PDB file of C-alpha atoms and ligand atoms in Angstrom:
ATOM      1  CA  UNK A   1       3.644 -42.560 -58.911  1.00 95.00           C
ATOM      2  CA  UNK A   2       2.728 -44.710 -56.717  1.00 98.00           C
ATOM      3  CA  UNK A   3       3.089 -44.071 -52.955  1.00 98.00           C
ATOM      4  CA  UNK A   4       6.228 -46.069 -52.416  1.00 97.00           C
ATOM      5  CA  UNK A   5       7.982 -44.252 -55.141  1.00 97.00           C
ATOM      6  CA  UNK A   6       6.883 -40.892 -53.886  1.00 96.00           C
ATOM      7  CA  UNK A   7       8.320 -41.752 -50.930  1.00 96.00           C
ATOM      8  CA  UNK A   8      11.649 -43.186 -52.298  1.00 94.00           C
ATOM      9  CA  UNK A   9      12.242 -39.966 -54.282  1.00 93.00           C
ATOM     10  CA  UNK A  10      11.073 -37.753 -51.261  1.00 91.00           C
ATOM     11  CA  UNK A  11      13.318 -39.933 -49.403  1.00 91.00           C
ATOM     12  CA  UNK A  12      16.419 -39.031 -51.551  1.00 91.00           C
ATOM     13  CA  UNK A  13      16.221 -35.054 -50.401  1.00 88.00           C
ATOM     14  CA  UNK A  14      17.668 -36.604 -46.679  1.00 89.00           C
ATOM     15  CA  UNK A  15      21.137 -38.706 -47.635  1.00 89.00           C
ATOM     16  CA  UNK A  16      21.370 -39.535 -44.646  1.00 91.00           C
ATOM     17  CA  UNK A  17      17.500 -40.377 -43.205  1.00 90.00           C
ATOM     18  CA  UNK A  18      17.894 -44.560 -42.294  1.00 91.00           C
ATOM     19  CA  UNK A  19      14.172 -45.506 -44.438  1.00 93.00           C
ATOM     20  CA  UNK A  20      12.451 -46.104 -41.069  1.00 95.00           C
ATOM     21  CA  UNK A  21      10.147 -43.262 -41.941  1.00 96.00           C
ATOM     22  CA  UNK A  22       9.283 -44.553 -45.391  1.00 97.00           C
ATOM     23  CA  UNK A  23       8.816 -48.254 -43.782  1.00 97.00           C
ATOM     24  CA  UNK A  24       6.197 -46.887 -41.247  1.00 98.00           C
ATOM     25  CA  UNK A  25       4.226 -44.743 -43.421  1.00 98.00           C
ATOM     26  CA  UNK A  26       4.162 -48.378 -45.767  1.00 98.00           C
ATOM     27  CA  UNK A  27       2.826 -50.291 -42.876  1.00 98.00           C
ATOM     28  CA  UNK A  28       0.040 -47.302 -41.784  1.00 98.00           C
ATOM     29  CA  UNK A  29      -0.867 -47.158 -45.855  1.00 98.00           C
ATOM     30  CA  UNK A  30      -0.973 -51.214 -45.662  1.00 98.00           C
ATOM     31  CA  UNK A  31      -3.033 -50.665 -42.434  1.00 98.00           C
ATOM     32  CA  UNK A  32      -5.388 -48.400 -44.215  1.00 98.00           C
ATOM     33  CA  UNK A  33      -5.945 -50.930 -46.842  1.00 98.00           C
ATOM     34  CA  UNK A  34      -6.776 -53.618 -44.893  1.00 98.00           C
ATOM     35  CA  UNK A  35      -9.475 -51.286 -42.877  1.00 98.00           C
ATOM     36  CA  UNK A  36     -10.876 -49.922 -46.305  1.00 98.00           C
ATOM     37  CA  UNK A  37     -11.078 -52.956 -46.985  1.00 96.00           C
ATOM     38  CA  UNK A  38     -13.394 -54.498 -44.005  1.00 96.00           C
ATOM     39  CA  UNK A  39     -14.648 -51.326 -43.968  1.00 96.00           C
ATOM     40  CA  UNK A  40     -15.952 -52.068 -47.575  1.00 96.00           C
ATOM     41  CA  UNK A  41     -17.523 -55.815 -46.626  1.00 95.00           C
ATOM     42  CA  UNK A  42     -20.532 -54.003 -44.949  1.00 93.00           C
ATOM     43  CA  UNK A  43     -22.848 -56.257 -43.666  1.00 90.00           C
ATOM     44  CA  UNK A  44     -21.307 -58.616 -45.535  1.00 92.00           C
ATOM     45  CA  UNK A  45     -17.705 -58.898 -43.797  1.00 87.00           C
ATOM     46  CA  UNK A  46     -19.554 -59.195 -39.723  1.00 69.00           C
ATOM     47  CA  UNK A  47     -18.184 -62.417 -39.203  1.00 65.00           C
ATOM     48  CA  UNK A  48     -17.600 -62.368 -35.048  1.00 67.00           C
ATOM     49  CA  UNK A  49     -18.582 -59.100 -33.233  1.00 70.00           C
ATOM     50  CA  UNK A  50     -16.156 -57.709 -32.169  1.00 75.00           C
ATOM     51  CA  UNK A  51     -15.769 -56.985 -28.225  1.00 81.00           C
ATOM     52  CA  UNK A  52     -17.180 -53.537 -27.522  1.00 82.00           C
ATOM     53  CA  UNK A  53     -17.182 -51.493 -24.743  1.00 88.00           C
ATOM     54  CA  UNK A  54     -17.228 -47.774 -23.947  1.00 92.00           C
ATOM     55  CA  UNK A  55     -14.043 -45.906 -24.826  1.00 90.00           C
ATOM     56  CA  UNK A  56     -12.332 -43.719 -22.576  1.00 89.00           C
ATOM     57  CA  UNK A  57     -14.041 -40.529 -24.506  1.00 86.00           C
ATOM     58  CA  UNK A  58     -17.279 -41.848 -22.592  1.00 88.00           C
ATOM     59  CA  UNK A  59     -18.796 -43.346 -26.110  1.00 88.00           C
ATOM     60  CA  UNK A  60     -20.029 -46.725 -27.330  1.00 90.00           C
ATOM     61  CA  UNK A  61     -17.345 -48.232 -29.502  1.00 93.00           C
ATOM     62  CA  UNK A  62     -18.634 -49.819 -32.875  1.00 92.00           C
ATOM     63  CA  UNK A  63     -17.501 -53.231 -33.821  1.00 93.00           C
ATOM     64  CA  UNK A  64     -15.355 -51.609 -37.309  1.00 95.00           C
ATOM     65  CA  UNK A  65     -13.871 -48.563 -34.238  1.00 96.00           C
ATOM     66  CA  UNK A  66     -12.591 -52.620 -32.698  1.00 95.00           C
ATOM     67  CA  UNK A  67     -11.543 -53.788 -35.856  1.00 96.00           C
ATOM     68  CA  UNK A  68     -10.065 -51.177 -37.329  1.00 97.00           C
ATOM     69  CA  UNK A  69      -8.110 -50.337 -33.875  1.00 97.00           C
ATOM     70  CA  UNK A  70      -6.762 -54.178 -33.500  1.00 97.00           C
ATOM     71  CA  UNK A  71      -5.751 -53.779 -37.527  1.00 97.00           C
ATOM     72  CA  UNK A  72      -3.571 -50.356 -37.100  1.00 98.00           C
ATOM     73  CA  UNK A  73      -1.604 -51.591 -34.617  1.00 98.00           C
ATOM     74  CA  UNK A  74      -1.328 -54.994 -35.356  1.00 98.00           C
ATOM     75  CA  UNK A  75      -0.014 -53.715 -38.867  1.00 98.00           C
ATOM     76  CA  UNK A  76       2.112 -50.932 -37.147  1.00 98.00           C
ATOM     77  CA  UNK A  77       3.799 -52.851 -33.984  1.00 98.00           C
ATOM     78  CA  UNK A  78       5.936 -55.621 -35.238  1.00 97.00           C
ATOM     79  CA  UNK A  79       8.069 -53.512 -37.681  1.00 96.00           C
ATOM     80  CA  UNK A  80      10.688 -52.004 -35.387  1.00 97.00           C
ATOM     81  CA  UNK A  81       9.920 -48.357 -35.990  1.00 97.00           C
ATOM     82  CA  UNK A  82       7.306 -47.105 -33.181  1.00 98.00           C
ATOM     83  CA  UNK A  83       7.843 -46.857 -29.898  1.00 98.00           C
ATOM     84  CA  UNK A  84       4.482 -46.653 -29.258  1.00 98.00           C
ATOM     85  CA  UNK A  85       1.234 -45.849 -30.419  1.00 98.00           C
ATOM     86  CA  UNK A  86      -1.688 -44.134 -28.479  1.00 98.00           C
ATOM     87  CA  UNK A  87      -5.811 -44.468 -30.043  1.00 98.00           C
ATOM     88  CA  UNK A  88      -8.225 -42.809 -29.617  1.00 97.00           C
ATOM     89  CA  UNK A  89      -9.524 -46.673 -28.410  1.00 96.00           C
ATOM     90  CA  UNK A  90      -7.405 -47.241 -25.990  1.00 96.00           C
ATOM     91  CA  UNK A  91      -7.663 -45.425 -22.275  1.00 95.00           C
ATOM     92  CA  UNK A  92      -3.377 -45.694 -21.856  1.00 96.00           C
ATOM     93  CA  UNK A  93       0.112 -45.519 -24.660  1.00 97.00           C
ATOM     94  CA  UNK A  94       0.068 -48.924 -26.275  1.00 98.00           C
ATOM     95  CA  UNK A  95       3.099 -50.613 -25.833  1.00 97.00           C
ATOM     96  CA  UNK A  96       5.583 -52.587 -28.491  1.00 97.00           C
ATOM     97  CA  UNK A  97       5.386 -56.776 -27.602  1.00 97.00           C
ATOM     98  CA  UNK A  98       8.415 -57.479 -26.282  1.00 96.00           C
ATOM     99  CA  UNK A  99       9.032 -59.987 -29.320  1.00 97.00           C
ATOM    100  CA  UNK A 100       9.335 -56.528 -31.349  1.00 97.00           C
ATOM    101  CA  UNK A 101      11.627 -54.096 -31.586  1.00 97.00           C
ATOM    102  CA  UNK A 102      11.377 -50.786 -30.415  1.00 97.00           C
ATOM    103  CA  UNK A 103      11.696 -48.121 -32.531  1.00 97.00           C
ATOM    104  CA  UNK A 104      11.762 -44.542 -32.088  1.00 97.00           C
ATOM    105  CA  UNK A 105       8.468 -42.536 -33.602  1.00 98.00           C
ATOM    106  CA  UNK A 106       5.436 -42.163 -31.333  1.00 98.00           C
ATOM    107  CA  UNK A 107       1.672 -43.444 -34.002  1.00 98.00           C
ATOM    108  CA  UNK A 108      -1.143 -41.979 -32.977  1.00 98.00           C
ATOM    109  CA  UNK A 109      -4.588 -42.298 -34.473  1.00 98.00           C
ATOM    110  CA  UNK A 110      -8.188 -42.310 -34.702  1.00 98.00           C
ATOM    111  CA  UNK A 111      -8.522 -45.694 -36.523  1.00 98.00           C
ATOM    112  CA  UNK A 112     -12.290 -44.853 -37.465  1.00 98.00           C
ATOM    113  CA  UNK A 113     -13.785 -41.178 -37.554  1.00 98.00           C
ATOM    114  CA  UNK A 114     -16.922 -40.671 -37.998  1.00 97.00           C
ATOM    115  CA  UNK A 115     -18.213 -44.174 -37.081  1.00 96.00           C
ATOM    116  CA  UNK A 116     -21.499 -42.683 -36.096  1.00 95.00           C
ATOM    117  CA  UNK A 117     -22.013 -43.260 -39.628  1.00 95.00           C
ATOM    118  CA  UNK A 118     -20.574 -47.134 -40.442  1.00 94.00           C
ATOM    119  CA  UNK A 119     -23.954 -48.450 -39.961  1.00 93.00           C
ATOM    120  CA  UNK A 120     -25.538 -45.957 -42.856  1.00 96.00           C
ATOM    121  CA  UNK A 121     -22.889 -46.294 -45.264  1.00 96.00           C
ATOM    122  CA  UNK A 122     -21.217 -42.941 -45.370  1.00 97.00           C
ATOM    123  CA  UNK A 123     -17.904 -41.940 -45.654  1.00 98.00           C
ATOM    124  CA  UNK A 124     -15.535 -42.322 -42.964  1.00 98.00           C
ATOM    125  CA  UNK A 125     -11.523 -42.785 -42.448  1.00 98.00           C
ATOM    126  CA  UNK A 126      -8.925 -43.140 -40.730  1.00 98.00           C
ATOM    127  CA  UNK A 127      -6.743 -40.434 -38.948  1.00 98.00           C
ATOM    128  CA  UNK A 128      -3.014 -40.143 -37.967  1.00 98.00           C
ATOM    129  CA  UNK A 129      -0.163 -38.477 -36.580  1.00 98.00           C
ATOM    130  CA  UNK A 130       3.999 -39.127 -36.330  1.00 98.00           C
ATOM    131  CA  UNK A 131       5.794 -37.649 -32.911  1.00 98.00           C
ATOM    132  CA  UNK A 132       9.198 -38.403 -32.399  1.00 98.00           C
ATOM    133  CA  UNK A 133       9.690 -40.166 -29.194  1.00 98.00           C
ATOM    134  CA  UNK A 134      11.572 -38.719 -26.795  1.00 97.00           C
ATOM    135  CA  UNK A 135      12.574 -41.879 -25.021  1.00 95.00           C
ATOM    136  CA  UNK A 136      13.509 -43.631 -28.839  1.00 95.00           C
ATOM    137  CA  UNK A 137      13.678 -47.655 -27.931  1.00 93.00           C
ATOM    138  CA  UNK A 138      12.543 -47.507 -24.556  1.00 94.00           C
ATOM    139  CA  UNK A 139       8.710 -47.539 -22.988  1.00 94.00           C
ATOM    140  CA  UNK A 140       6.405 -45.078 -24.275  1.00 96.00           C
ATOM    141  CA  UNK A 141       5.070 -43.325 -21.098  1.00 97.00           C
ATOM    142  CA  UNK A 142       1.823 -41.126 -21.430  1.00 97.00           C
ATOM    143  CA  UNK A 143       4.083 -37.941 -21.383  1.00 97.00           C
ATOM    144  CA  UNK A 144       5.932 -39.282 -23.826  1.00 98.00           C
ATOM    145  CA  UNK A 145       3.054 -38.384 -25.879  1.00 98.00           C
ATOM    146  CA  UNK A 146       2.325 -35.484 -24.561  1.00 97.00           C
ATOM    147  CA  UNK A 147       3.659 -32.760 -27.502  1.00 98.00           C
ATOM    148  CA  UNK A 148       2.432 -29.532 -29.001  1.00 98.00           C
ATOM    149  CA  UNK A 149       1.105 -30.357 -32.525  1.00 98.00           C
ATOM    150  CA  UNK A 150       3.628 -28.459 -33.916  1.00 98.00           C
ATOM    151  CA  UNK A 151       5.818 -31.184 -33.497  1.00 98.00           C
ATOM    152  CA  UNK A 152       3.871 -33.523 -35.783  1.00 98.00           C
ATOM    153  CA  UNK A 153       6.624 -35.153 -37.908  1.00 97.00           C
ATOM    154  CA  UNK A 154       3.792 -36.062 -39.981  1.00 98.00           C
ATOM    155  CA  UNK A 155      -0.143 -36.146 -40.121  1.00 98.00           C
ATOM    156  CA  UNK A 156      -2.637 -37.668 -42.829  1.00 98.00           C
ATOM    157  CA  UNK A 157      -5.751 -39.619 -43.371  1.00 99.00           C
ATOM    158  CA  UNK A 158      -7.280 -42.075 -44.912  1.00 98.00           C
ATOM    159  CA  UNK A 159     -11.243 -41.480 -46.161  1.00 98.00           C
ATOM    160  CA  UNK A 160     -12.839 -44.686 -47.220  1.00 98.00           C
ATOM    161  CA  UNK A 161     -15.669 -42.941 -49.094  1.00 97.00           C
ATOM    162  CA  UNK A 162     -16.430 -43.653 -52.785  1.00 97.00           C
ATOM    163  CA  UNK A 163     -12.921 -44.120 -53.610  1.00 98.00           C
ATOM    164  CA  UNK A 164      -9.942 -44.616 -51.259  1.00 98.00           C
ATOM    165  CA  UNK A 165      -8.063 -42.265 -50.386  1.00 98.00           C
ATOM    166  CA  UNK A 166      -4.925 -40.915 -48.276  1.00 98.00           C
ATOM    167  CA  UNK A 167      -3.491 -37.939 -47.620  1.00 98.00           C
ATOM    168  CA  UNK A 168      -0.174 -36.983 -46.141  1.00 98.00           C
ATOM    169  CA  UNK A 169       1.891 -34.264 -45.099  1.00 98.00           C
ATOM    170  CA  UNK A 170       5.420 -34.397 -43.664  1.00 95.00           C
ATOM    171  CA  UNK A 171       5.457 -30.133 -43.378  1.00 92.00           C
ATOM    172  CA  UNK A 172       6.010 -30.051 -46.944  1.00 92.00           C
ATOM    173  CA  UNK A 173       3.041 -29.217 -48.864  1.00 96.00           C
ATOM    174  CA  UNK A 174      -0.031 -32.009 -48.871  1.00 98.00           C
ATOM    175  CA  UNK A 175      -0.059 -34.654 -51.240  1.00 98.00           C
ATOM    176  CA  UNK A 176      -3.333 -37.514 -51.397  1.00 98.00           C
ATOM    177  CA  UNK A 177      -3.237 -40.645 -53.208  1.00 98.00           C
ATOM    178  CA  UNK A 178      -5.571 -42.952 -54.591  1.00 98.00           C
ATOM    179  CA  UNK A 179      -6.047 -46.450 -53.786  1.00 98.00           C
ATOM    180  CA  UNK A 180      -5.896 -48.343 -56.645  1.00 98.00           C
ATOM    181  CA  UNK A 181      -7.671 -51.671 -55.716  1.00 97.00           C
ATOM    182  CA  UNK A 182      -6.719 -53.991 -58.909  1.00 97.00           C
ATOM    183  CA  UNK A 183      -2.546 -52.955 -58.146  1.00 97.00           C
ATOM    184  CA  UNK A 184      -3.039 -52.288 -54.225  1.00 97.00           C
ATOM    185  CA  UNK A 185      -1.087 -49.169 -55.039  1.00 98.00           C
ATOM    186  CA  UNK A 186      -1.729 -45.752 -53.677  1.00 98.00           C
ATOM    187  CA  UNK A 187      -1.705 -43.477 -56.533  1.00 98.00           C
ATOM    188  CA  UNK A 188      -0.424 -40.347 -56.283  1.00 98.00           C
ATOM    189  CA  UNK A 189      -2.967 -38.180 -57.788  1.00 98.00           C
ATOM    190  CA  UNK A 190      -4.077 -35.087 -55.724  1.00 98.00           C
ATOM    191  CA  UNK A 191       0.229 -33.591 -55.880  1.00 98.00           C
ATOM    192  CA  UNK A 192       0.180 -30.409 -53.578  1.00 98.00           C
ATOM    193  CA  UNK A 193      -3.461 -29.721 -52.268  1.00 98.00           C
ATOM    194  CA  UNK A 194      -3.907 -26.069 -51.687  1.00 97.00           C
ATOM    195  CA  UNK A 195      -7.689 -25.079 -49.977  1.00 98.00           C
ATOM    196  CA  UNK A 196      -8.911 -22.560 -52.385  1.00 97.00           C
ATOM    197  CA  UNK A 197      -9.588 -19.473 -51.404  1.00 95.00           C
ATOM    198  CA  UNK A 198     -13.307 -18.333 -51.795  1.00 93.00           C
ATOM    199  CA  UNK A 199     -15.396 -20.936 -50.895  1.00 91.00           C
ATOM    200  CA  UNK A 200     -19.865 -21.481 -50.225  1.00 93.00           C
ATOM    201  CA  UNK A 201     -19.680 -23.754 -47.677  1.00 97.00           C
ATOM    202  CA  UNK A 202     -19.595 -24.198 -44.067  1.00 98.00           C
ATOM    203  CA  UNK A 203     -19.557 -26.708 -41.290  1.00 98.00           C
ATOM    204  CA  UNK A 204     -21.662 -26.864 -38.259  1.00 98.00           C
ATOM    205  CA  UNK A 205     -23.709 -29.231 -36.435  1.00 98.00           C
ATOM    206  CA  UNK A 206     -26.406 -26.643 -36.171  1.00 97.00           C
ATOM    207  CA  UNK A 207     -28.192 -28.654 -33.385  1.00 97.00           C
ATOM    208  CA  UNK A 208     -25.620 -27.189 -30.529  1.00 97.00           C
ATOM    209  CA  UNK A 209     -26.724 -23.772 -31.784  1.00 97.00           C
ATOM    210  CA  UNK A 210     -28.087 -22.592 -28.254  1.00 98.00           C
ATOM    211  CA  UNK A 211     -24.691 -24.294 -26.567  1.00 98.00           C
ATOM    212  CA  UNK A 212     -22.383 -22.286 -28.512  1.00 98.00           C
ATOM    213  CA  UNK A 213     -20.764 -19.285 -26.846  1.00 97.00           C
ATOM    214  CA  UNK A 214     -22.098 -15.527 -28.458  1.00 98.00           C
ATOM    215  CA  UNK A 215     -18.772 -15.366 -31.405  1.00 98.00           C
ATOM    216  CA  UNK A 216     -20.052 -18.299 -32.502  1.00 98.00           C
ATOM    217  CA  UNK A 217     -23.163 -18.195 -32.337  1.00 98.00           C
ATOM    218  CA  UNK A 218     -22.952 -14.587 -34.830  1.00 98.00           C
ATOM    219  CA  UNK A 219     -20.325 -16.093 -37.388  1.00 97.00           C
ATOM    220  CA  UNK A 220     -22.650 -18.801 -37.777  1.00 98.00           C
ATOM    221  CA  UNK A 221     -25.562 -16.518 -37.883  1.00 98.00           C
ATOM    222  CA  UNK A 222     -23.937 -14.048 -40.611  1.00 97.00           C
ATOM    223  CA  UNK A 223     -23.164 -16.825 -42.674  1.00 97.00           C
ATOM    224  CA  UNK A 224     -26.655 -18.235 -42.596  1.00 97.00           C
ATOM    225  CA  UNK A 225     -27.856 -14.166 -43.363  1.00 98.00           C
ATOM    226  CA  UNK A 226     -26.468 -14.583 -46.164  1.00 97.00           C
ATOM    227  CA  UNK A 227     -26.942 -12.337 -49.078  1.00 97.00           C
ATOM    228  CA  UNK A 228     -28.687 -10.149 -47.176  1.00 97.00           C
ATOM    229  CA  UNK A 229     -26.578 -10.246 -44.256  1.00 97.00           C
ATOM    230  CA  UNK A 230     -22.918  -8.375 -43.585  1.00 97.00           C
ATOM    231  CA  UNK A 231     -21.076 -11.290 -45.458  1.00 95.00           C
ATOM    232  CA  UNK A 232     -23.181 -10.117 -48.991  1.00 96.00           C
ATOM    233  CA  UNK A 233     -23.411 -14.104 -49.897  1.00 96.00           C
ATOM    234  CA  UNK A 234     -25.092 -16.987 -50.156  1.00 97.00           C
ATOM    235  CA  UNK A 235     -23.998 -20.224 -48.227  1.00 97.00           C
ATOM    236  CA  UNK A 236     -24.457 -23.885 -48.668  1.00 97.00           C
ATOM    237  CA  UNK A 237     -24.340 -25.824 -45.198  1.00 97.00           C
ATOM    238  CA  UNK A 238     -22.846 -29.239 -44.067  1.00 97.00           C
ATOM    239  CA  UNK A 239     -22.720 -31.869 -42.106  1.00 98.00           C
ATOM    240  CA  UNK A 240     -21.402 -35.463 -42.755  1.00 97.00           C
ATOM    241  CA  UNK A 241     -20.564 -35.785 -39.034  1.00 96.00           C
ATOM    242  CA  UNK A 242     -16.973 -38.033 -40.178  1.00 98.00           C
ATOM    243  CA  UNK A 243     -14.104 -34.982 -39.649  1.00 98.00           C
ATOM    244  CA  UNK A 244     -12.338 -36.220 -41.692  1.00 98.00           C
ATOM    245  CA  UNK A 245     -14.692 -36.491 -44.936  1.00 98.00           C
ATOM    246  CA  UNK A 246     -15.272 -32.282 -44.391  1.00 98.00           C
ATOM    247  CA  UNK A 247     -11.443 -31.940 -43.926  1.00 98.00           C
ATOM    248  CA  UNK A 248     -11.515 -33.911 -47.223  1.00 98.00           C
ATOM    249  CA  UNK A 249     -13.962 -31.321 -48.798  1.00 98.00           C
ATOM    250  CA  UNK A 250     -12.371 -28.551 -47.627  1.00 98.00           C
ATOM    251  CA  UNK A 251      -9.043 -29.597 -48.765  1.00 98.00           C
ATOM    252  CA  UNK A 252     -10.481 -29.838 -52.372  1.00 98.00           C
ATOM    253  CA  UNK A 253     -13.910 -27.151 -52.476  1.00 97.00           C
ATOM    254  CA  UNK A 254     -13.051 -25.082 -49.562  1.00 97.00           C
ATOM    255  CA  UNK A 255     -14.828 -23.977 -46.678  1.00 97.00           C
ATOM    256  CA  UNK A 256     -14.671 -23.952 -42.703  1.00 97.00           C
ATOM    257  CA  UNK A 257     -15.325 -26.626 -40.278  1.00 97.00           C
ATOM    258  CA  UNK A 258     -16.244 -26.322 -36.945  1.00 97.00           C
ATOM    259  CA  UNK A 259     -16.506 -27.478 -33.631  1.00 98.00           C
ATOM    260  CA  UNK A 260     -16.564 -25.516 -30.982  1.00 97.00           C
ATOM    261  CA  UNK A 261     -16.680 -25.536 -27.221  1.00 96.00           C
ATOM    262  CA  UNK A 262     -20.438 -25.692 -26.336  1.00 97.00           C
ATOM    263  CA  UNK A 263     -21.858 -25.932 -22.966  1.00 97.00           C
ATOM    264  CA  UNK A 264     -24.524 -29.053 -23.690  1.00 96.00           C
ATOM    265  CA  UNK A 265     -22.399 -31.222 -21.155  1.00 94.00           C
ATOM    266  CA  UNK A 266     -20.161 -29.273 -18.722  1.00 92.00           C
ATOM    267  CA  UNK A 267     -17.859 -31.947 -18.516  1.00 91.00           C
ATOM    268  CA  UNK A 268     -17.114 -32.121 -21.990  1.00 91.00           C
ATOM    269  CA  UNK A 269     -17.265 -28.727 -23.700  1.00 92.00           C
ATOM    270  CA  UNK A 270     -14.810 -30.012 -26.655  1.00 92.00           C
ATOM    271  CA  UNK A 271     -15.752 -32.675 -28.886  1.00 93.00           C
ATOM    272  CA  UNK A 272     -13.350 -33.521 -31.133  1.00 96.00           C
ATOM    273  CA  UNK A 273     -10.019 -34.890 -29.536  1.00 96.00           C
ATOM    274  CA  UNK A 274      -6.844 -33.404 -29.226  1.00 97.00           C
ATOM    275  CA  UNK A 275      -3.763 -35.801 -30.655  1.00 97.00           C
ATOM    276  CA  UNK A 276      -6.066 -37.777 -32.640  1.00 97.00           C
ATOM    277  CA  UNK A 277      -7.961 -35.477 -34.524  1.00 98.00           C
ATOM    278  CA  UNK A 278      -7.440 -31.471 -34.392  1.00 98.00           C
ATOM    279  CA  UNK A 279      -3.433 -32.229 -34.367  1.00 98.00           C
ATOM    280  CA  UNK A 280      -3.168 -33.953 -37.744  1.00 98.00           C
ATOM    281  CA  UNK A 281      -5.851 -32.443 -39.001  1.00 98.00           C
ATOM    282  CA  UNK A 282      -4.377 -28.811 -38.358  1.00 98.00           C
ATOM    283  CA  UNK A 283      -1.195 -30.135 -39.641  1.00 98.00           C
ATOM    284  CA  UNK A 284      -2.982 -30.738 -43.298  1.00 98.00           C
ATOM    285  CA  UNK A 285      -4.359 -27.476 -43.210  1.00 97.00           C
TER     286      UNK A 285
HETATM  287  P1  LIG B   1     -15.017 -40.660 -34.093  1.00 93.76           P
HETATM  288  O1  LIG B   1     -16.900 -41.383 -34.529  1.00 93.76           O
HETATM  289  O2  LIG B   1     -14.587 -40.655 -33.858  1.00 93.76           O
HETATM  290  O3  LIG B   1     -16.125 -40.624 -32.124  1.00 93.76           O
HETATM  291  O4  LIG B   1     -15.479 -39.158 -33.822  1.00 93.76           O
HETATM  292  C1  LIG B   1     -16.589 -38.295 -34.486  1.00 93.76           C
HETATM  293  C2  LIG B   1     -16.313 -36.476 -34.594  1.00 93.76           C
HETATM  294  C3  LIG B   1     -15.980 -35.971 -35.652  1.00 93.76           C
HETATM  295  O5  LIG B   1     -15.237 -36.560 -37.227  1.00 93.76           O
HETATM  296  C4  LIG B   1     -17.371 -35.615 -36.367  1.00 93.76           C
HETATM  297  O6  LIG B   1     -17.666 -34.034 -37.126  1.00 93.76           O
HETATM  298  C5  LIG B   1     -18.132 -35.345 -35.173  1.00 93.76           C
HETATM  299  O7  LIG B   1     -17.422 -36.111 -34.322  1.00 93.76           O
HETATM  300  C6  LIG B   1     -19.662 -35.527 -34.826  1.00 93.76           C
HETATM  301  O8  LIG B   1     -20.175 -35.180 -34.256  1.00 93.76           O
HETATM  302  P2  LIG B   1     -21.973 -34.750 -34.437  1.00 93.76           P
HETATM  303  O9  LIG B   1     -22.090 -36.379 -33.721  1.00 93.76           O
HETATM  304  O10 LIG B   1     -21.816 -34.150 -32.465  1.00 93.76           O
HETATM  305  O11 LIG B   1     -22.500 -34.655 -34.774  1.00 93.76           O
HETATM  306 MN1  LIG B   2     -12.650 -39.086 -34.488  1.00 93.76          MN
HETATM  307 MN1  LIG B   3     -12.574 -42.618 -33.950  1.00 93.76          MN
END
């Protein structure tokens, strides 16, 4: 089953669907394939350095952050499915250029999650979320994007690891597709992904321990106490610094990922962004 076949099959359950949603997902998948191939080139791929800056979160962009952002926009702006887009790497909503039709969906994304890992060849990914525009066909305003996570129509990610995997939900289960590079298609390899109930693993950046709130500290202390503590069991700790990779591991193998509020920098109590990171991963989980 390719992603295209899967989408056609799913659409048969909604005879009145226009096909816009499927077309949008295929564009998102194409963008992810393009980013996968750029990421896989590593140092060989960087010709002209991208015009990097400091993004609205105050983080210094990597060239691949900018390249991935541009790729995602270029591939998704022309099809007529989006009323607008918003990205971790852009300050305000991205308006669909006048020469393209505007559609009914809002596309929200983190073009390259875990990009601090890019220079050391460790897994990164793209996270996306699709919302309905309250004003289909018209220019997307900031307020249009400020919807609760429960309103998401679809959420997913692509993971650029040893293999490229795309994981997707429309609210009816979670399915995973592996990119077959020879035929250029995502193939359904992980139908109905379910998180195992039992786990040995937890993931948190323990260097922030002294800035955590007491309940978080107590919970992690209990995990660290292992078989000699109240949880009666030894755990392993993991930290990839790519939430998208941790989320995928948890979908496959169970566990918990935490980036709790901390007091390290009082102006930034949370590390992860609600719209681009927490909401889509929450919908998948
Ligand atoms: P991004 O690369 O998009 O800025 O996000 C990275 C996020 C998340 O994916 C990861 O778990 C976390 O930041 C890593 O934070 P530390 O640098 O504190 O480890
Ligand atoms: Mn991110
Ligand atoms: Mn990012």
